[in-house]
Amino acid sequence: MSPNLSFLLTYAKRYPLQIVLTIILGLSGAVFNGVSTTLIVPIILTVLGQEVQIPTSAPLIRALVTPFDAVPEDYRLLVMGGAIVLAIGLKNLTTYLSGLVAGALSRRLTFDLRREAIKLLLEVDLDFYAKSRVGDLMNRLSGEIGRTSTAISILVQMFTVSITLFIYAIILEIGSLGN
């Protein structure tokens, strides 16, 4: 493992709750997005006057649409539309909460990195400060801390997207086993 990745993972391990929460919220947002997209197809077909035929080989789609079979035909379109609006609202809520958690993680990470940098600077001999320009040193240190914090945030986002894609691939594979 590269030293940079090892360094990033060392800091990321300090915040397991925020990272797991970000992953769960990101996955939930993706699921709500998939549900709303799946439910919109029968509504569009009904509006266009076409008969909605759900293939028996698509158990996931059938599982999403079957609960609406109990609703009377006159109200089915309205109830499905409400379910879509609810799913979109929940997706937006989870996306917003994921952003809040990721922002809090980034702030805490930046704070901890700055605290450790200051601690490191306080342990250095005075001779070091006599040979270097303190303003340039602080400016560079601040920039590096910001880049490190951003790198860890990107790492968490990439991990979240990877897990989401992996779970969707598994769901699609399980769904295609009915063929």
mmCIF file of N, CA and C in Angstrom, residues 26-116:
data_model
loop_
_atom_site.group_PDB
_atom_site.id
_atom_site.type_symbol
_atom_site.label_atom_id
_atom_site.label_comp_id
_atom_site.label_asym_id
_atom_site.label_seq_id
_atom_site.Cartn_x
_atom_site.Cartn_y
_atom_site.Cartn_z
ATOM 1 N N GLY A 26 -25.970 7.454 1.384
ATOM 2 C CA GLY A 26 -25.769 7.443 -0.065
ATOM 3 C C GLY A 26 -26.459 6.266 -0.720
ATOM 4 N N LEU A 27 -26.377 5.102 -0.091
ATOM 5 C CA LEU A 27 -27.047 3.913 -0.613
ATOM 6 C C LEU A 27 -28.560 4.075 -0.559
ATOM 7 N N SER A 28 -29.071 4.644 0.521
ATOM 8 C CA SER A 28 -30.516 4.872 0.635
ATOM 9 C C SER A 28 -31.009 5.818 -0.448
ATOM 10 N N GLY A 29 -30.258 6.869 -0.703
ATOM 11 C CA GLY A 29 -30.631 7.800 -1.767
ATOM 12 C C GLY A 29 -30.687 7.114 -3.118
ATOM 13 N N ALA A 30 -29.733 6.233 -3.375
ATOM 14 C CA ALA A 30 -29.722 5.503 -4.647
ATOM 15 C C ALA A 30 -30.916 4.552 -4.747
ATOM 16 N N VAL A 31 -31.265 3.906 -3.640
ATOM 17 C CA VAL A 31 -32.417 2.994 -3.651
ATOM 18 C C VAL A 31 -33.710 3.765 -3.909
ATOM 19 N N PHE A 32 -33.893 4.889 -3.230
ATOM 20 C CA PHE A 32 -35.103 5.694 -3.457
ATOM 21 C C PHE A 32 -35.159 6.213 -4.890
ATOM 22 N N ASN A 33 -34.021 6.546 -5.450
ATOM 23 C CA ASN A 33 -33.975 6.986 -6.839
ATOM 24 C C ASN A 33 -34.391 5.852 -7.774
ATOM 25 N N GLY A 34 -33.914 4.641 -7.505
ATOM 26 C CA GLY A 34 -34.288 3.486 -8.320
ATOM 27 C C GLY A 34 -35.764 3.156 -8.218
ATOM 28 N N VAL A 35 -36.320 3.256 -7.015
ATOM 29 C CA VAL A 35 -37.749 2.976 -6.822
ATOM 30 C C VAL A 35 -38.600 3.989 -7.577
ATOM 31 N N SER A 36 -38.253 5.267 -7.462
ATOM 32 C CA SER A 36 -39.063 6.286 -8.147
ATOM 33 C C SER A 36 -38.957 6.145 -9.659
ATOM 34 N N THR A 37 -37.790 5.789 -10.159
ATOM 35 C CA THR A 37 -37.630 5.585 -11.601
ATOM 36 C C THR A 37 -38.429 4.380 -12.071
ATOM 37 N N THR A 38 -38.438 3.319 -11.284
ATOM 38 C CA THR A 38 -39.190 2.117 -11.657
ATOM 39 C C THR A 38 -40.686 2.380 -11.658
ATOM 40 N N LEU A 39 -41.172 3.141 -10.692
ATOM 41 C CA LEU A 39 -42.612 3.397 -10.602
ATOM 42 C C LEU A 39 -43.117 4.372 -11.662
ATOM 43 N N ILE A 40 -42.236 5.157 -12.233
ATOM 44 C CA ILE A 40 -42.692 6.148 -13.204
ATOM 45 C C ILE A 40 -43.074 5.500 -14.540
ATOM 46 N N VAL A 41 -42.482 4.348 -14.847
ATOM 47 C CA VAL A 41 -42.766 3.686 -16.133
ATOM 48 C C VAL A 41 -44.240 3.296 -16.257
ATOM 49 N N PRO A 42 -44.853 2.619 -15.265
ATOM 50 C CA PRO A 42 -46.278 2.294 -15.407
ATOM 51 C C PRO A 42 -47.171 3.532 -15.519
ATOM 52 N N ILE A 43 -46.799 4.609 -14.852
ATOM 53 C CA ILE A 43 -47.603 5.840 -14.942
ATOM 54 C C ILE A 43 -47.535 6.406 -16.355
ATOM 55 N N ILE A 44 -46.346 6.446 -16.924
ATOM 56 C CA ILE A 44 -46.208 6.970 -18.288
ATOM 57 C C ILE A 44 -46.983 6.105 -19.273
ATOM 58 N N LEU A 45 -46.901 4.786 -19.112
ATOM 59 C CA LEU A 45 -47.644 3.897 -20.015
ATOM 60 C C LEU A 45 -49.146 4.101 -19.876
ATOM 61 N N THR A 46 -49.631 4.297 -18.659
ATOM 62 C CA THR A 46 -51.061 4.522 -18.435
ATOM 63 C C THR A 46 -51.497 5.848 -19.045
ATOM 64 N N VAL A 47 -50.692 6.887 -18.868
ATOM 65 C CA VAL A 47 -51.024 8.197 -19.431
ATOM 66 C C VAL A 47 -51.060 8.130 -20.959
ATOM 67 N N LEU A 48 -50.178 7.340 -21.548
ATOM 68 C CA LEU A 48 -50.145 7.192 -23.003
ATOM 69 C C LEU A 48 -51.234 6.253 -23.523
ATOM 70 N N GLY A 49 -51.982 5.654 -22.612
ATOM 71 C CA GLY A 49 -53.086 4.791 -23.006
ATOM 72 C C GLY A 49 -52.669 3.371 -23.342
ATOM 73 N N GLN A 50 -51.481 2.987 -22.979
ATOM 74 C CA GLN A 50 -51.020 1.627 -23.242
ATOM 75 C C GLN A 50 -51.243 0.762 -22.008
ATOM 76 N N GLU A 51 -51.415 -0.514 -22.254
ATOM 77 C CA GLU A 51 -51.634 -1.442 -21.151
ATOM 78 C C GLU A 51 -50.299 -1.730 -20.465
ATOM 79 N N VAL A 52 -50.333 -1.724 -19.155
ATOM 80 C CA VAL A 52 -49.124 -2.002 -18.384
ATOM 81 C C VAL A 52 -49.004 -3.505 -18.221
ATOM 82 N N GLN A 53 -47.971 -4.063 -18.817
ATOM 83 C CA GLN A 53 -47.718 -5.497 -18.703
ATOM 84 C C GLN A 53 -46.373 -5.681 -18.025
ATOM 85 N N ILE A 54 -46.422 -6.277 -16.867
ATOM 86 C CA ILE A 54 -45.189 -6.509 -16.127
ATOM 87 C C ILE A 54 -44.733 -7.921 -16.436
ATOM 88 N N PRO A 55 -43.545 -8.062 -16.987
ATOM 89 C CA PRO A 55 -43.071 -9.398 -17.323
ATOM 90 C C PRO A 55 -42.887 -10.244 -16.067
ATOM 91 N N THR A 56 -43.194 -11.505 -16.184
ATOM 92 C CA THR A 56 -43.048 -12.402 -15.036
ATOM 93 C C THR A 56 -41.579 -12.647 -14.727
ATOM 94 N N SER A 57 -40.709 -12.334 -15.665
ATOM 95 C CA SER A 57 -39.286 -12.562 -15.444
ATOM 96 C C SER A 57 -38.616 -11.412 -14.689
ATOM 97 N N ALA A 58 -39.378 -10.414 -14.298
ATOM 98 C CA ALA A 58 -38.807 -9.285 -13.560
ATOM 99 C C ALA A 58 -39.402 -9.228 -12.159
ATOM 100 N N PRO A 59 -38.926 -10.081 -11.250
ATOM 101 C CA PRO A 59 -39.515 -10.127 -9.911
ATOM 102 C C PRO A 59 -39.333 -8.837 -9.114
ATOM 103 N N LEU A 60 -38.257 -8.108 -9.355
ATOM 104 C CA LEU A 60 -38.059 -6.861 -8.614
ATOM 105 C C LEU A 60 -39.088 -5.814 -9.011
ATOM 106 N N ILE A 61 -39.341 -5.702 -10.304
ATOM 107 C CA ILE A 61 -40.349 -4.744 -10.768
ATOM 108 C C ILE A 61 -41.723 -5.170 -10.283
ATOM 109 N N ARG A 62 -42.000 -6.454 -10.357
ATOM 110 C CA ARG A 62 -43.285 -6.965 -9.884
ATOM 111 C C ARG A 62 -43.455 -6.680 -8.392
ATOM 112 N N ALA A 63 -42.398 -6.841 -7.623
ATOM 113 C CA ALA A 63 -42.478 -6.592 -6.178
ATOM 114 C C ALA A 63 -42.771 -5.126 -5.880
ATOM 115 N N LEU A 64 -42.285 -4.219 -6.727
ATOM 116 C CA LEU A 64 -42.546 -2.797 -6.511
ATOM 117 C C LEU A 64 -43.951 -2.389 -6.938
ATOM 118 N N VAL A 65 -44.474 -3.034 -7.977
ATOM 119 C CA VAL A 65 -45.762 -2.628 -8.543
ATOM 120 C C VAL A 65 -46.929 -3.393 -7.925
ATOM 121 N N THR A 66 -46.704 -4.598 -7.426
ATOM 122 C CA THR A 66 -47.780 -5.439 -6.889
ATOM 123 C C THR A 66 -48.586 -4.772 -5.776
ATOM 124 N N PRO A 67 -47.986 -4.037 -4.837
ATOM 125 C CA PRO A 67 -48.803 -3.413 -3.789
ATOM 126 C C PRO A 67 -49.875 -2.465 -4.328
ATOM 127 N N PHE A 68 -49.673 -1.942 -5.524
ATOM 128 C CA PHE A 68 -50.644 -1.008 -6.094
ATOM 129 C C PHE A 68 -51.818 -1.729 -6.763
ATOM 130 N N ASP A 69 -51.732 -3.052 -6.895
ATOM 131 C CA ASP A 69 -52.839 -3.813 -7.479
ATOM 132 C C ASP A 69 -54.062 -3.801 -6.571
ATOM 133 N N ALA A 70 -53.865 -3.619 -5.269
ATOM 134 C CA ALA A 70 -54.980 -3.599 -4.323
ATOM 135 C C ALA A 70 -55.738 -2.273 -4.359
ATOM 136 N N VAL A 71 -55.146 -1.256 -4.962
ATOM 137 C CA VAL A 71 -55.776 0.065 -5.048
ATOM 138 C C VAL A 71 -56.757 0.058 -6.221
ATOM 139 N N PRO A 72 -57.961 0.622 -6.032
ATOM 140 C CA PRO A 72 -58.916 0.680 -7.145
ATOM 141 C C PRO A 72 -58.311 1.387 -8.364
ATOM 142 N N GLU A 73 -58.724 0.942 -9.542
ATOM 143 C CA GLU A 73 -58.169 1.444 -10.810
ATOM 144 C C GLU A 73 -58.255 2.967 -10.930
ATOM 145 N N ASP A 74 -59.341 3.559 -10.420
ATOM 146 C CA ASP A 74 -59.521 5.009 -10.537
ATOM 147 C C ASP A 74 -58.478 5.795 -9.734
ATOM 148 N N TYR A 75 -57.994 5.222 -8.650
ATOM 149 C CA TYR A 75 -57.065 5.929 -7.769
ATOM 150 C C TYR A 75 -55.617 5.445 -7.908
ATOM 151 N N ARG A 76 -55.405 4.398 -8.665
ATOM 152 C CA ARG A 76 -54.076 3.785 -8.751
ATOM 153 C C ARG A 76 -53.019 4.764 -9.264
ATOM 154 N N LEU A 77 -53.357 5.504 -10.301
ATOM 155 C CA LEU A 77 -52.407 6.457 -10.878
ATOM 156 C C LEU A 77 -52.024 7.529 -9.855
ATOM 157 N N LEU A 78 -53.007 7.992 -9.115
ATOM 158 C CA LEU A 78 -52.767 9.017 -8.098
ATOM 159 C C LEU A 78 -51.893 8.477 -6.961
ATOM 160 N N VAL A 79 -52.187 7.260 -6.515
ATOM 161 C CA VAL A 79 -51.412 6.659 -5.426
ATOM 162 C C VAL A 79 -49.976 6.390 -5.880
ATOM 163 N N MET A 80 -49.813 5.905 -7.109
ATOM 164 C CA MET A 80 -48.460 5.668 -7.623
ATOM 165 C C MET A 80 -47.694 6.985 -7.763
ATOM 166 N N GLY A 81 -48.380 8.028 -8.194
ATOM 167 C CA GLY A 81 -47.744 9.345 -8.279
ATOM 168 C C GLY A 81 -47.307 9.835 -6.910
ATOM 169 N N GLY A 82 -48.166 9.612 -5.910
ATOM 170 C CA GLY A 82 -47.801 9.982 -4.540
ATOM 171 C C GLY A 82 -46.598 9.191 -4.042
ATOM 172 N N ALA A 83 -46.545 7.906 -4.404
ATOM 173 C CA ALA A 83 -45.402 7.078 -4.008
ATOM 174 C C ALA A 83 -44.117 7.574 -4.669
ATOM 175 N N ILE A 84 -44.236 8.016 -5.921
ATOM 176 C CA ILE A 84 -43.057 8.553 -6.615
ATOM 177 C C ILE A 84 -42.587 9.837 -5.944
ATOM 178 N N VAL A 85 -43.531 10.719 -5.626
ATOM 179 C CA VAL A 85 -43.169 11.979 -4.961
ATOM 180 C C VAL A 85 -42.531 11.688 -3.599
ATOM 181 N N LEU A 86 -43.080 10.720 -2.863
ATOM 182 C CA LEU A 86 -42.511 10.340 -1.572
ATOM 183 C C LEU A 86 -41.098 9.786 -1.745
ATOM 184 N N ALA A 87 -40.904 8.912 -2.736
ATOM 185 C CA ALA A 87 -39.573 8.342 -2.968
ATOM 186 C C ALA A 87 -38.569 9.424 -3.359
ATOM 187 N N ILE A 88 -38.994 10.365 -4.191
ATOM 188 C CA ILE A 88 -38.098 11.463 -4.585
ATOM 189 C C ILE A 88 -37.786 12.346 -3.377
ATOM 190 N N GLY A 89 -38.793 12.605 -2.548
ATOM 191 C CA GLY A 89 -38.568 13.392 -1.335
ATOM 192 C C GLY A 89 -37.600 12.700 -0.385
ATOM 193 N N LEU A 90 -37.769 11.390 -0.207
ATOM 194 C CA LEU A 90 -36.857 10.644 0.657
ATOM 195 C C LEU A 90 -35.445 10.604 0.078
ATOM 196 N N LYS A 91 -35.349 10.488 -1.245
ATOM 197 C CA LYS A 91 -34.029 10.507 -1.890
ATOM 198 C C LYS A 91 -33.340 11.840 -1.634
ATOM 199 N N ASN A 92 -34.088 12.931 -1.811
ATOM 200 C CA ASN A 92 -33.504 14.253 -1.583
ATOM 201 C C ASN A 92 -33.126 14.454 -0.117
ATOM 202 N N LEU A 93 -33.954 13.945 0.794
ATOM 203 C CA LEU A 93 -33.651 14.048 2.219
ATOM 204 C C LEU A 93 -32.374 13.282 2.562
ATOM 205 N N THR A 94 -32.257 12.050 2.069
ATOM 206 C CA THR A 94 -31.050 11.273 2.365
ATOM 207 C C THR A 94 -29.814 11.889 1.711
ATOM 208 N N THR A 95 -29.975 12.460 0.531
ATOM 209 C CA THR A 95 -28.848 13.137 -0.118
ATOM 210 C C THR A 95 -28.422 14.357 0.694
ATOM 211 N N TYR A 96 -29.391 15.110 1.190
ATOM 212 C CA TYR A 96 -29.101 16.283 2.022
ATOM 213 C C TYR A 96 -28.401 15.864 3.319
ATOM 214 N N LEU A 97 -28.948 14.833 3.987
ATOM 215 C CA LEU A 97 -28.341 14.358 5.231
ATOM 216 C C LEU A 97 -26.940 13.815 4.985
ATOM 217 N N SER A 98 -26.749 13.138 3.866
ATOM 218 C CA SER A 98 -25.420 12.636 3.515
ATOM 219 C C SER A 98 -24.441 13.793 3.339
ATOM 220 N N GLY A 99 -24.895 14.866 2.722
ATOM 221 C CA GLY A 99 -24.054 16.053 2.572
ATOM 222 C C GLY A 99 -23.709 16.682 3.912
ATOM 223 N N LEU A 100 -24.683 16.718 4.827
ATOM 224 C CA LEU A 100 -24.420 17.261 6.168
ATOM 225 C C LEU A 100 -23.386 16.426 6.913
ATOM 226 N N VAL A 101 -23.550 15.106 6.853
ATOM 227 C CA VAL A 101 -22.612 14.219 7.544
ATOM 228 C C VAL A 101 -21.222 14.335 6.919
ATOM 229 N N ALA A 102 -21.166 14.373 5.590
ATOM 230 C CA ALA A 102 -19.868 14.497 4.916
ATOM 231 C C ALA A 102 -19.213 15.841 5.244
ATOM 232 N N GLY A 103 -19.995 16.905 5.324
ATOM 233 C CA GLY A 103 -19.450 18.212 5.693
ATOM 234 C C GLY A 103 -18.920 18.221 7.116
ATOM 235 N N ALA A 104 -19.671 17.602 8.035
ATOM 236 C CA ALA A 104 -19.215 17.518 9.425
ATOM 237 C C ALA A 104 -17.933 16.694 9.520
ATOM 238 N N LEU A 105 -17.869 15.619 8.755
ATOM 239 C CA LEU A 105 -16.664 14.793 8.729
ATOM 240 C C LEU A 105 -15.475 15.603 8.220
ATOM 241 N N SER A 106 -15.681 16.355 7.171
ATOM 242 C CA SER A 106 -14.608 17.172 6.602
ATOM 243 C C SER A 106 -14.130 18.232 7.597
ATOM 244 N N ARG A 107 -15.059 18.872 8.290
ATOM 245 C CA ARG A 107 -14.679 19.889 9.279
ATOM 246 C C ARG A 107 -13.893 19.278 10.443
ATOM 247 N N ARG A 108 -14.369 18.143 10.951
ATOM 248 C CA ARG A 108 -13.670 17.493 12.064
ATOM 249 C C ARG A 108 -12.284 17.028 11.641
ATOM 250 N N LEU A 109 -12.208 16.517 10.432
ATOM 251 C CA LEU A 109 -10.934 16.048 9.913
ATOM 252 C C LEU A 109 -9.945 17.205 9.765
ATOM 253 N N THR A 110 -10.409 18.308 9.215
ATOM 254 C CA THR A 110 -9.557 19.488 9.064
ATOM 255 C C THR A 110 -9.098 20.004 10.423
ATOM 256 N N PHE A 111 -10.010 20.025 11.387
ATOM 257 C CA PHE A 111 -9.660 20.475 12.735
ATOM 258 C C PHE A 111 -8.584 19.580 13.338
ATOM 259 N N ASP A 112 -8.756 18.264 13.236
ATOM 260 C CA ASP A 112 -7.772 17.339 13.802
ATOM 261 C C ASP A 112 -6.419 17.450 13.105
ATOM 262 N N LEU A 113 -6.442 17.599 11.791
ATOM 263 C CA LEU A 113 -5.184 17.751 11.058
ATOM 264 C C LEU A 113 -4.464 19.036 11.469
ATOM 265 N N ARG A 114 -5.207 20.118 11.617
ATOM 266 C CA ARG A 114 -4.593 21.387 12.040
ATOM 267 C C ARG A 114 -4.028 21.281 13.457
ATOM 268 N N ARG A 115 -4.770 20.628 14.332
ATOM 269 C CA ARG A 115 -4.302 20.467 15.709
ATOM 270 C C ARG A 115 -2.993 19.670 15.742
ATOM 271 N N GLU A 116 -2.915 18.611 14.951
ATOM 272 C CA GLU A 116 -1.688 17.814 14.923
ATOM 273 C C GLU A 116 -0.540 18.577 14.269
#
